[in-house]
Coordinates of C-alpha atoms and ligand atoms in Angstrom, one line a residue:
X1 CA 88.8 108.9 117.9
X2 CA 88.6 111.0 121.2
X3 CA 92.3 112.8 121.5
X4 CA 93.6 112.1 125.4
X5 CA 92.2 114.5 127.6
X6 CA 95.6 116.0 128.5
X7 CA 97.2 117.8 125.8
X8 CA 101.4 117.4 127.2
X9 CA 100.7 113.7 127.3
X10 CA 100.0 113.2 123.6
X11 CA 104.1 113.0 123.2
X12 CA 103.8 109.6 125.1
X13 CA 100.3 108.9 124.0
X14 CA 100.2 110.3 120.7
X15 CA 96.5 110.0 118.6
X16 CA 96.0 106.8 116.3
X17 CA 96.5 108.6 113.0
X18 CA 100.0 110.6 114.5
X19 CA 100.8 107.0 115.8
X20 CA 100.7 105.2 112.5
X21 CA 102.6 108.2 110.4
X22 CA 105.4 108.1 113.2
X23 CA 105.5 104.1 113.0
X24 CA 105.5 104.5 109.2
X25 CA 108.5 107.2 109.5
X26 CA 110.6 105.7 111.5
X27 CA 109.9 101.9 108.9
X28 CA 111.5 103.7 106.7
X29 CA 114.4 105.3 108.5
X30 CA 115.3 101.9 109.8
X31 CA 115.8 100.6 106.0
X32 CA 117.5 103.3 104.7
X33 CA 120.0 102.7 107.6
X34 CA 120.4 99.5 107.8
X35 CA 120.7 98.3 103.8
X36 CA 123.1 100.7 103.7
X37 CA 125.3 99.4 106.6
X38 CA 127.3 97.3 104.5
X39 CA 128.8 100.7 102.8
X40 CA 129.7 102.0 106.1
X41 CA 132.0 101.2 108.4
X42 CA 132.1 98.2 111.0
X43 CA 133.6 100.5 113.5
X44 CA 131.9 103.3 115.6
X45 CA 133.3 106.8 114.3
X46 CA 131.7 108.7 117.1
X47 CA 134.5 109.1 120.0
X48 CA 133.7 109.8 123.8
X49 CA 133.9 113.4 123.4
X50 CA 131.4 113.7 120.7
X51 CA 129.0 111.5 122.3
X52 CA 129.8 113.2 125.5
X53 CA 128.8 116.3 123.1
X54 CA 125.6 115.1 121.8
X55 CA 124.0 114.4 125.2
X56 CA 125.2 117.1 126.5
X57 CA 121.8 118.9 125.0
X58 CA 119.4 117.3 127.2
X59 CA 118.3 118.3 130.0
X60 CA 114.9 117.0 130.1
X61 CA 113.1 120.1 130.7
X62 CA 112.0 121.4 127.5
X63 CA 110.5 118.8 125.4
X64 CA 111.5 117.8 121.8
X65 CA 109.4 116.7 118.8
X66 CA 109.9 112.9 118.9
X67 CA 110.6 112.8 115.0
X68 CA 113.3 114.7 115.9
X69 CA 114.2 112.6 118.5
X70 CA 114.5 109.5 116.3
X71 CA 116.6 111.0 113.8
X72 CA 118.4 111.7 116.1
X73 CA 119.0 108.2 117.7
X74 CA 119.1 106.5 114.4
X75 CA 122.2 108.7 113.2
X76 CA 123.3 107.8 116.3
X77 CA 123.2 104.4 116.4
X78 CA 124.4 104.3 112.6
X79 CA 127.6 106.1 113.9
X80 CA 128.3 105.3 117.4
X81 CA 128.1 101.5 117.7
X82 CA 129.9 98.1 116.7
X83 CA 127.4 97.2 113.2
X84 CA 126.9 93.5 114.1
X85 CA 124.2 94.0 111.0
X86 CA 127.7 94.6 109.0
X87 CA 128.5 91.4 106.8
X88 CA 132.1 91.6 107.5
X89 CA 131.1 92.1 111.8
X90 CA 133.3 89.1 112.3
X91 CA 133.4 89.8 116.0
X92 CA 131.7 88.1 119.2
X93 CA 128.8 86.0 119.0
X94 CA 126.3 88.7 118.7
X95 CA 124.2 88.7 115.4
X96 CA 122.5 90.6 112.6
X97 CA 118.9 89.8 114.3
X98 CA 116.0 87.4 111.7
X99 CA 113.8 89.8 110.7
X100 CA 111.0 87.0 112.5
X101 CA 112.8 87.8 115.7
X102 CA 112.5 91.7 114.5
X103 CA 108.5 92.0 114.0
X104 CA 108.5 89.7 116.9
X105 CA 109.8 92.7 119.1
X106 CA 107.7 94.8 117.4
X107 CA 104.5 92.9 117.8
X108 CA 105.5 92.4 122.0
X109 CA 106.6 95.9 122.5
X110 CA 103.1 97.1 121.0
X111 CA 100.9 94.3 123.2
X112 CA 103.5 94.8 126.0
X113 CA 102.0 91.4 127.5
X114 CA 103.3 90.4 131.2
X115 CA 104.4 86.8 131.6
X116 CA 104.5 86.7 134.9
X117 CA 101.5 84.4 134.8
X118 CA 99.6 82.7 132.9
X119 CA 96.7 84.1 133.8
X120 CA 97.6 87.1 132.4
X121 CA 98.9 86.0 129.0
X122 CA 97.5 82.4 128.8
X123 CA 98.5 82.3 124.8
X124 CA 101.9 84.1 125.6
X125 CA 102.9 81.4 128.1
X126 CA 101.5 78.1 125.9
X127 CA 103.9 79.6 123.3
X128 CA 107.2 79.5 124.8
X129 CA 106.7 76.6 126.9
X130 CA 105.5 75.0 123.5
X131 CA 108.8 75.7 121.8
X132 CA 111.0 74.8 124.7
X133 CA 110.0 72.0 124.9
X134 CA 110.5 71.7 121.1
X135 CA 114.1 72.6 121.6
X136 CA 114.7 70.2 124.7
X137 CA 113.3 67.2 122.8
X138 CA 115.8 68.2 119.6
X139 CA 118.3 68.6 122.3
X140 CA 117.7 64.9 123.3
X141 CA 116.1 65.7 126.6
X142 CA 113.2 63.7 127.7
X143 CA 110.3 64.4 126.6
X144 CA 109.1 65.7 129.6
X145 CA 111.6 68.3 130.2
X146 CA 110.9 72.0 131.9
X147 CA 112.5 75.5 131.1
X148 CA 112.2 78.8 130.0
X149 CA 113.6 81.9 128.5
X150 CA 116.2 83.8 130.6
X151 CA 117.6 87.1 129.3
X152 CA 120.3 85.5 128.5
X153 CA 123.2 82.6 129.0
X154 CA 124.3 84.2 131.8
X155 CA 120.9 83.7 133.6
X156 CA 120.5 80.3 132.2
X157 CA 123.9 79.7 133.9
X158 CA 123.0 81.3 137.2
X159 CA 119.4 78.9 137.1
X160 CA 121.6 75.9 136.8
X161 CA 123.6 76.6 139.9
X162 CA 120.5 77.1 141.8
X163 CA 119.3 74.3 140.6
X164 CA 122.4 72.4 141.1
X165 CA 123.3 73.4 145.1
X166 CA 119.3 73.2 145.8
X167 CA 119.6 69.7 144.4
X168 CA 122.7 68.4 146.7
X169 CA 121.1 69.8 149.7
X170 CA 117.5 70.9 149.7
X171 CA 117.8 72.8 152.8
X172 CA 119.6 75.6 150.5
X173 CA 116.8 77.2 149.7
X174 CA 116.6 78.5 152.9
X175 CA 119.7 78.6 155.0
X176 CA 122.0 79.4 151.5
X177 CA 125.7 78.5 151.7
X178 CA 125.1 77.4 154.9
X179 CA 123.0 74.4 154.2
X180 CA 126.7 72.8 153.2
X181 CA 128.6 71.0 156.0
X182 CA 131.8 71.1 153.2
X183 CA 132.2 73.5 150.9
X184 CA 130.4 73.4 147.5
X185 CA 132.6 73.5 144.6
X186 CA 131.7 73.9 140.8
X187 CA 134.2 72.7 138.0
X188 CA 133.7 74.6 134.7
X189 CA 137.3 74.3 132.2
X190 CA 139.6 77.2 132.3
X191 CA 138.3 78.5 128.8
X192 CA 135.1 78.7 130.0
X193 CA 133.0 81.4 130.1
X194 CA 134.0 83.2 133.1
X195 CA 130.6 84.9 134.2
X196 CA 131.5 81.4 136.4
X197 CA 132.5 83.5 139.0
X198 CA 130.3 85.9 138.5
X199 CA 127.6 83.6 139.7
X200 CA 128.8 81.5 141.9
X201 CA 129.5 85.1 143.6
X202 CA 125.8 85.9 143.4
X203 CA 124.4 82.3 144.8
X204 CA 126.5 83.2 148.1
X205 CA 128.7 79.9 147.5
X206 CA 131.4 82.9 146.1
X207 CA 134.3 83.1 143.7
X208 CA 136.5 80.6 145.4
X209 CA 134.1 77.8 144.7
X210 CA 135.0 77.7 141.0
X211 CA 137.4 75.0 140.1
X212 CA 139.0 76.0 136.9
X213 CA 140.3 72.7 135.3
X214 CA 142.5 72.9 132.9
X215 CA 142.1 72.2 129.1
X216 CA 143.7 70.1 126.6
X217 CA 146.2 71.7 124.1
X218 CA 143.2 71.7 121.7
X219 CA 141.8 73.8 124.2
X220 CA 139.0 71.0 125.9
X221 CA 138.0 70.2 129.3
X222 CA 140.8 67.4 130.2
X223 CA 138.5 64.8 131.9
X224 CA 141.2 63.1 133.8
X225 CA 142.0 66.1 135.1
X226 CA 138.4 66.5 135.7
X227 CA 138.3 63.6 137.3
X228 CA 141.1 64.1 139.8
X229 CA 140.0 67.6 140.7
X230 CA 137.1 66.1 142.1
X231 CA 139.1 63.3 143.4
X232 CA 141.3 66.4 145.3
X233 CA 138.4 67.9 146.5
X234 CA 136.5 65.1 148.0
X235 CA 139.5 64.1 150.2
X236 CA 139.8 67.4 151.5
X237 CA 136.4 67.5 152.6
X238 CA 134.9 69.5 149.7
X239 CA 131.4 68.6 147.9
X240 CA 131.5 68.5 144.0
X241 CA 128.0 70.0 143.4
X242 CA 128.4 70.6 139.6
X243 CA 130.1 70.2 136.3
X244 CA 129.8 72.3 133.9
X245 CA 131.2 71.5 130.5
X246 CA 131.0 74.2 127.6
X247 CA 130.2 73.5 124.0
X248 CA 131.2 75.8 122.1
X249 CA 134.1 78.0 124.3
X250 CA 133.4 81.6 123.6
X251 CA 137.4 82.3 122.5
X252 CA 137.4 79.2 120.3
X253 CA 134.4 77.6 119.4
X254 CA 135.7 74.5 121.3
X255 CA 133.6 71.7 122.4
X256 CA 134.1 69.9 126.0
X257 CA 134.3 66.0 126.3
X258 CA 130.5 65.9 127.1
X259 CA 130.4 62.8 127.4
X260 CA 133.3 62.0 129.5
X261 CA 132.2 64.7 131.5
X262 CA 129.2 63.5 132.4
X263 CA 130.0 60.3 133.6
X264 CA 133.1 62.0 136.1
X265 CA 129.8 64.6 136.8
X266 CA 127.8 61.4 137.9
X267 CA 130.0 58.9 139.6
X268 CA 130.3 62.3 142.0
X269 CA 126.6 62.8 142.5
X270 CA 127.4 65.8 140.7
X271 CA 124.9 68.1 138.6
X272 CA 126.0 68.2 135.0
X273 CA 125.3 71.5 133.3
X274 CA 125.9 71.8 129.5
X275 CA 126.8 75.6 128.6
X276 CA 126.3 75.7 124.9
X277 CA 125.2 79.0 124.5
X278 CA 126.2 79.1 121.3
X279 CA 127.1 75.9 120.0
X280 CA 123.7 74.6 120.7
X281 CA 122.4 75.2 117.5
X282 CA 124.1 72.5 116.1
X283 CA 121.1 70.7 117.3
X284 CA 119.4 72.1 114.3
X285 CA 121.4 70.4 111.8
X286 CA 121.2 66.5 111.0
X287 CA 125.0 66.5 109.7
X288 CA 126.5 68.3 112.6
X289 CA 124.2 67.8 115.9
X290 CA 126.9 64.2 116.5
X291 CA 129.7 66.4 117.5
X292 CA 127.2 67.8 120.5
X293 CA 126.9 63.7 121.5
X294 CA 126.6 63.1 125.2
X295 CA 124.4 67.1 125.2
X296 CA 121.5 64.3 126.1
X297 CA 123.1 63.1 129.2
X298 CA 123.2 66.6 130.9
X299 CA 120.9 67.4 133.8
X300 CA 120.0 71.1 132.8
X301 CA 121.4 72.8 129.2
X302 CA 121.9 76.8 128.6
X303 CA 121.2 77.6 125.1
X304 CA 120.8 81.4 124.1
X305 CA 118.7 82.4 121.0
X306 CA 120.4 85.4 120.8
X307 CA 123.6 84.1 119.5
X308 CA 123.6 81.3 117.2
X309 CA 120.0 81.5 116.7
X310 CA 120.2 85.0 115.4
X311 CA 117.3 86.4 117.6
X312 CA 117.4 90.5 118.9
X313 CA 119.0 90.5 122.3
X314 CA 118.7 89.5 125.0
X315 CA 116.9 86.3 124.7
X316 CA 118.1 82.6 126.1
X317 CA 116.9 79.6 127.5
X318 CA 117.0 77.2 130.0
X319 CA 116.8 73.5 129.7
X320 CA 116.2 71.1 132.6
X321 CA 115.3 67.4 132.5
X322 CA 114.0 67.2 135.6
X323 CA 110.6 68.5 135.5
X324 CA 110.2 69.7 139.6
X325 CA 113.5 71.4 140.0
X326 CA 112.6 74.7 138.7
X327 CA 109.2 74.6 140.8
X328 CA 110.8 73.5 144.0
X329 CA 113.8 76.4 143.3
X330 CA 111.7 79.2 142.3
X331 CA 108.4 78.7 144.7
X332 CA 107.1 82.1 146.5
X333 CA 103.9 83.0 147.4
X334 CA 102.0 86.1 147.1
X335 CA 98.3 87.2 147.8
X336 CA 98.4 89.9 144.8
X337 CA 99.5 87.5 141.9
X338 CA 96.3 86.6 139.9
X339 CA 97.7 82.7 140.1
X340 CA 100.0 80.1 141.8
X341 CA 100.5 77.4 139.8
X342 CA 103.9 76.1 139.4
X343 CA 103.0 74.2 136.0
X344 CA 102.3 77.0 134.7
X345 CA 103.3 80.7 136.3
X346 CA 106.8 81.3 134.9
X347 CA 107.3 84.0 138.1
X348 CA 107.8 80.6 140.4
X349 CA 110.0 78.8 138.1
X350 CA 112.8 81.2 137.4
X351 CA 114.7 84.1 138.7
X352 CA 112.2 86.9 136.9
X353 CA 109.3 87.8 138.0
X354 CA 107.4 90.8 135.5
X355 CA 108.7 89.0 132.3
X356 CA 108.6 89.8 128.5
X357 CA 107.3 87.9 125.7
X358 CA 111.1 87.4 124.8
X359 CA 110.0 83.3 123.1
X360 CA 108.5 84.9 120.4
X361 CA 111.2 85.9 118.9
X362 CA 112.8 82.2 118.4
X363 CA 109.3 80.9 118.0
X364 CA 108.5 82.7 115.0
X365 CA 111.7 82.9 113.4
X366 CA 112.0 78.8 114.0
X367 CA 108.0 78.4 112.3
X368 CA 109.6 80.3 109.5
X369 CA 112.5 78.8 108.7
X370 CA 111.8 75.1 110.5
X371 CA 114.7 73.4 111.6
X372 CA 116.0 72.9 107.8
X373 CA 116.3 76.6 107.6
X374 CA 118.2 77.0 110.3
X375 CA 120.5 74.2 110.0
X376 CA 121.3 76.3 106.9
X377 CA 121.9 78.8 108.6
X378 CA 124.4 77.2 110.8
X379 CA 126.4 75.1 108.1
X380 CA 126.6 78.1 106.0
X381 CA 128.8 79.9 108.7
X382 CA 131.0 76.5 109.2
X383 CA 131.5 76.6 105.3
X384 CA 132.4 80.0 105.1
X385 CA 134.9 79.8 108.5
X386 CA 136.5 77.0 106.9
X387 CA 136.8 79.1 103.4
X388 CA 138.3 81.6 105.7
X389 CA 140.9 79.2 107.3
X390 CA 141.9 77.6 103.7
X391 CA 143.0 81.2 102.5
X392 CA 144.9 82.0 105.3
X393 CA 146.5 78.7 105.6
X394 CA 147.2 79.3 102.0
X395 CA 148.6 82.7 102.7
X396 CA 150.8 81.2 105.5
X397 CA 148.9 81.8 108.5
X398 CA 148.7 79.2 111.3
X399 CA 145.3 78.6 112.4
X400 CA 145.1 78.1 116.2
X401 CA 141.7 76.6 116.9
X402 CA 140.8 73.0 115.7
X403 CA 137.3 73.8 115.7
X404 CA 134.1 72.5 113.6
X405 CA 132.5 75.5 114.8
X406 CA 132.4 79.2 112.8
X407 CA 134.7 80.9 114.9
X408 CA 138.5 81.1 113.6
X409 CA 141.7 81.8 115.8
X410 CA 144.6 82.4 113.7
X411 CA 147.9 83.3 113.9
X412 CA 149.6 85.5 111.2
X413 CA 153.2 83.9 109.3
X414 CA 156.3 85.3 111.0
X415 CA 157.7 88.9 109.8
X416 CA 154.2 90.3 110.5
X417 CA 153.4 93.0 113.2
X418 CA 152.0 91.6 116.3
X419 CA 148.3 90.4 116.3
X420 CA 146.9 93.4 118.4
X421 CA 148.8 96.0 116.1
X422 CA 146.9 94.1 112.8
X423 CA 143.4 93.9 114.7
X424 CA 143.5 97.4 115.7
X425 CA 144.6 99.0 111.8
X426 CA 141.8 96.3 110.3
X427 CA 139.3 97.7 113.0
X428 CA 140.1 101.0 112.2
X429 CA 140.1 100.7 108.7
X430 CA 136.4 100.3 109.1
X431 CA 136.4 97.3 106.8
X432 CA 135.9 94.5 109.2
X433 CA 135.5 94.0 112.7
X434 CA 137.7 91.0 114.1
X435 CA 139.0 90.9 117.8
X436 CA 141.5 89.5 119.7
X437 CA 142.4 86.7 122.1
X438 CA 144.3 84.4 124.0
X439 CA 144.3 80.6 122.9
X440 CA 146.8 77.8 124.1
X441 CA 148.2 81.0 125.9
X442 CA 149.2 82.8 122.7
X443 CA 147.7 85.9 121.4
X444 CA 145.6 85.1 118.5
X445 CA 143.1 87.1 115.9
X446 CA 139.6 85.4 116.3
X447 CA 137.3 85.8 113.8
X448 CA 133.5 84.3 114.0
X449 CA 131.0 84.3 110.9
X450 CA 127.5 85.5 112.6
X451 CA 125.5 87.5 110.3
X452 CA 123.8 85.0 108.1
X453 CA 124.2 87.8 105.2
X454 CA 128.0 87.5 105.7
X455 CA 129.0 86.3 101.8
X456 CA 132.0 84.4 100.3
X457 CA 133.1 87.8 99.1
X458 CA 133.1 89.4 102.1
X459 CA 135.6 86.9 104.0
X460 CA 137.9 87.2 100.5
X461 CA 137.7 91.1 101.7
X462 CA 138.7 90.4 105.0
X463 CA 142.0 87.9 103.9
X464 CA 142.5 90.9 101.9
X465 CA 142.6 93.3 104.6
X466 CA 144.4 91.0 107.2
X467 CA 147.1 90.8 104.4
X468 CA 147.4 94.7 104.0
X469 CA 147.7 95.1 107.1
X470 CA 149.7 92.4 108.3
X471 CA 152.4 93.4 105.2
X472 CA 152.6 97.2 104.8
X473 CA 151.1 97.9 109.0
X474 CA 150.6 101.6 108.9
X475 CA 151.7 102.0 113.1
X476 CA 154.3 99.3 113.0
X477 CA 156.9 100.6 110.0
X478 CA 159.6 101.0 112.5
X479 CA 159.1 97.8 114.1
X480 CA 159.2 95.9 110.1
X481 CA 162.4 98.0 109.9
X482 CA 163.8 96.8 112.9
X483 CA 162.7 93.2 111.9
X484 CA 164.4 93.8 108.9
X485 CA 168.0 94.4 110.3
X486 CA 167.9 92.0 112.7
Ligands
PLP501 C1 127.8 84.1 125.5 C2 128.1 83.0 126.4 C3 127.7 83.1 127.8 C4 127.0 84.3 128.4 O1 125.8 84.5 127.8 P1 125.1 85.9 127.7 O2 124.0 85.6 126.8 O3 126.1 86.8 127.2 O4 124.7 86.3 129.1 C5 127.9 82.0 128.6 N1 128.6 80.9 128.1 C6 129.0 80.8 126.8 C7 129.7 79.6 126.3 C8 128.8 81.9 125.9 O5 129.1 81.8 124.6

């Protein structure tokens, strides 16, 4: 093989045979770290300072060996981060990634295609729109549904809205906010997740647009009152635009009236957008896709493979049932873009334009397992949350959250320290990683099963630590003490 003609640039364009002991090298770093995660802590040990430290050695002008390098990064990474690859990470919803999704990164990052087009990566393209339409149809969309991968929910969620204003007046496209004669207003349940804002900040219609309706005590969209804000809005000259119900609420694993919400959604001439980000792979299991019943009636659906789904971040996907939308939303044209064809060219139908191969990940990992392994997956986490919620009852807890989801809100028996107190000394013991929140306006520990390694054993460890904590706290001794006399 010829060696590059300049010598510097064989750091970023090392020789085949270098190339394939560096890959090998760091193959085997990346196992000896991560099967040995589980004897570590959950926790980051590194502080600010000593990160602040560390960097504090570059300065980009000499250059360093990149073995070195990587060593470097992977003792890092083994210290200085949340292990979501930890069996007891019982935190958010983000997940020990399928090793699919893994060589899937791999195999992308070395072909480095660009989906812009798909005349640039004709196979790339047939793949992903291939499996999303797999995952519409299992969603109960029509058959002829459109979508695509977004980097995430919160992009799914952004597509909708555009979708959803250019819908009610098709002049938005080009004179924005303006195009409304009354102002657009977008009703998502206060538990919902609030990047809400976020967008509707971003599509120009701003913050003040989002109506936050309030839940039920069991923490769902209330669709009369749903119905009334609307009712509200309309006779003050408002436009309802879209509904958004969440399955699956991020605090609680709670699941929205979908369809009771669809029908207030429609009556309105309202879009109705379906945020399960998470909960959406119920859809992969037979037993458990009924409690997503009335999904099939939305008009677009955000699904993100990077939580439930278990794919590397950041991958998630849009669902629309209405085949034009994302054409007539996303059009642009350009003279040096190989192709223009809106059936096909993912840059004019949705907010990126240079685009990884991020369906690969779900599209391997799904071949692999097939639905059956993946409803597995998913009722293996609902079996072990409610494992987790029969021990604590047992132990006196109260558990907050009537959810048949894999995320637990629980409340510890009176006499203990307060819940931030026992999810800080359980975090910091390193043997767990829980969080907290608010639910029915009460602080609460929330706990979600989302590494599909996490074991029976492990959530006995982390009723054993909650206990520890919660009965001999090693910050709050003088508060017990004061308990006591009181
Ligand atoms: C996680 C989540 C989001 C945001 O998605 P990202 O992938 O973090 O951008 C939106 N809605 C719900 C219900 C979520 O759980």
């Amino acid at each position: 093989m010829p060696k590059p003609v300049c010598p510097e640039s064989t750091a970023l364009f090392p020789d085949w045979d270098d190339r394939r002991r560096g890959e090998d090298r760091l193959t085997v770093m990346l196992h000896n770290a991560l099967s040995h995660v589980a004897q570590g802590r959950a926790a980051p040990t590194k502080d600010a300072d000593s990160i602040g430290r560390g960097l504090s050695q570059f300065d980009f002008r000499s250059a360093i060996p990149i073995e070195q390098l990587l060593d470097w990064t992977v003792e890092q990474l083994r210290n200085g981060i949340v292990q979501v690859t930890h069996p007891r990470y019982f935190g958010l919803f983000n997940p020990a990634p399928t090793f699919p999704s893994e060589c899937a990164d791999r195999i992308v990052a070395a072909f480095n295609p660009q989906l812009a087009t798909s005349t640039t990566s004709p196979v790339a393209v047939a793949i992903e729109r291939r499996l999303v339409q797999a995952v519409a149809q299992r969603a109960g969309l029509p058959d002829r549904s459109a979508g695509h991968f977004t980097s995430g929910g919160s992009e799914a969620n952004f597509t909708a809205l555009i979708c959803a204003l250019g819908h009610a007046s098709p002049d938005f496209a080009v004179s924005g906010a303006r195009a409304f004669a009354a102002p657009p207003v977008v009703y998502a349940s206060s538990d919902s997740h609030l990047a809400w804002l976020k967008i509707a900040h971003q599509t120009g219609i701003g913050r003040s647009a989002v109506r936050l309706v309030p839940t039920d005590a069991g923490g769902r969209m209330d669709a009369q009152a749903l119905r009334q804000a609307l009712r509200d809005d309309m006779a003050c000259g408002s436009r309802p635009v879209m509904v958004v119900a969440t399955a699956g609420t991020t605090s609680a694993g709670m699941i929205d009236p979908l369809r009771a919400c669809a029908q207030v959604a429609h009556e309105a001439g309202a879009w109705f957008h379906v945020d399960a980000a998470w909960g959406g792979a119920l859809i992969c299991s037979d037993r458990l896709r009924g409690c997503l019943d009335g999904i099939e009636a939305a008009d677009s659906v955000t699904i993100d493979a990077h939580k439930w789904f278990a794919t590397t971040m950041g991958c998630g996907m849009f669902l629309t049932r209405h085949e034009n939308v994302l054409a007539d939303t996303f059009r642009v044209e350009t003279g040096y873009m190989p192709s223009n064809n809106p059936g096909l060219d993912p840059y004019v139908t949705s907010v990126q334009w240079s685009r990884r191969f991020l369906g690969l990940r779900l599209f391997l990992s799904l071949a692999a397992a097939g639905w059956d392994g993946y409803a597995s997956h998913v009722e293996h986490a609902i079996a072990l949350a409610e494992h987790l919620k029969a021990q604590l009852s047992a132990r006196g807890w109260r558990i907050a959250n009537e959810s048949a989801l894999a995320v637990v809100c629980a409340e510890p028996p009176d006499g203990y320290p307060a819940v931030r107190s026992i999810v800080r000394d359980v975090v910091a013991s390193g043997h767990a990683w829980i969080s907290t929140t608010t639910f029915g306006g009460r602080d609460v520990v929330r706990m979600c099963i989302t590494n599909g390694r996490t074991m029976i054993e492990d959530v006995n460890l982390l009723v054993d630590t909650l206990q520890t904590f919660g009965r001999w706290p090693q910050h709050a001794g003088r508060d017990r003490q004061m308990h006591h006399q009181a």
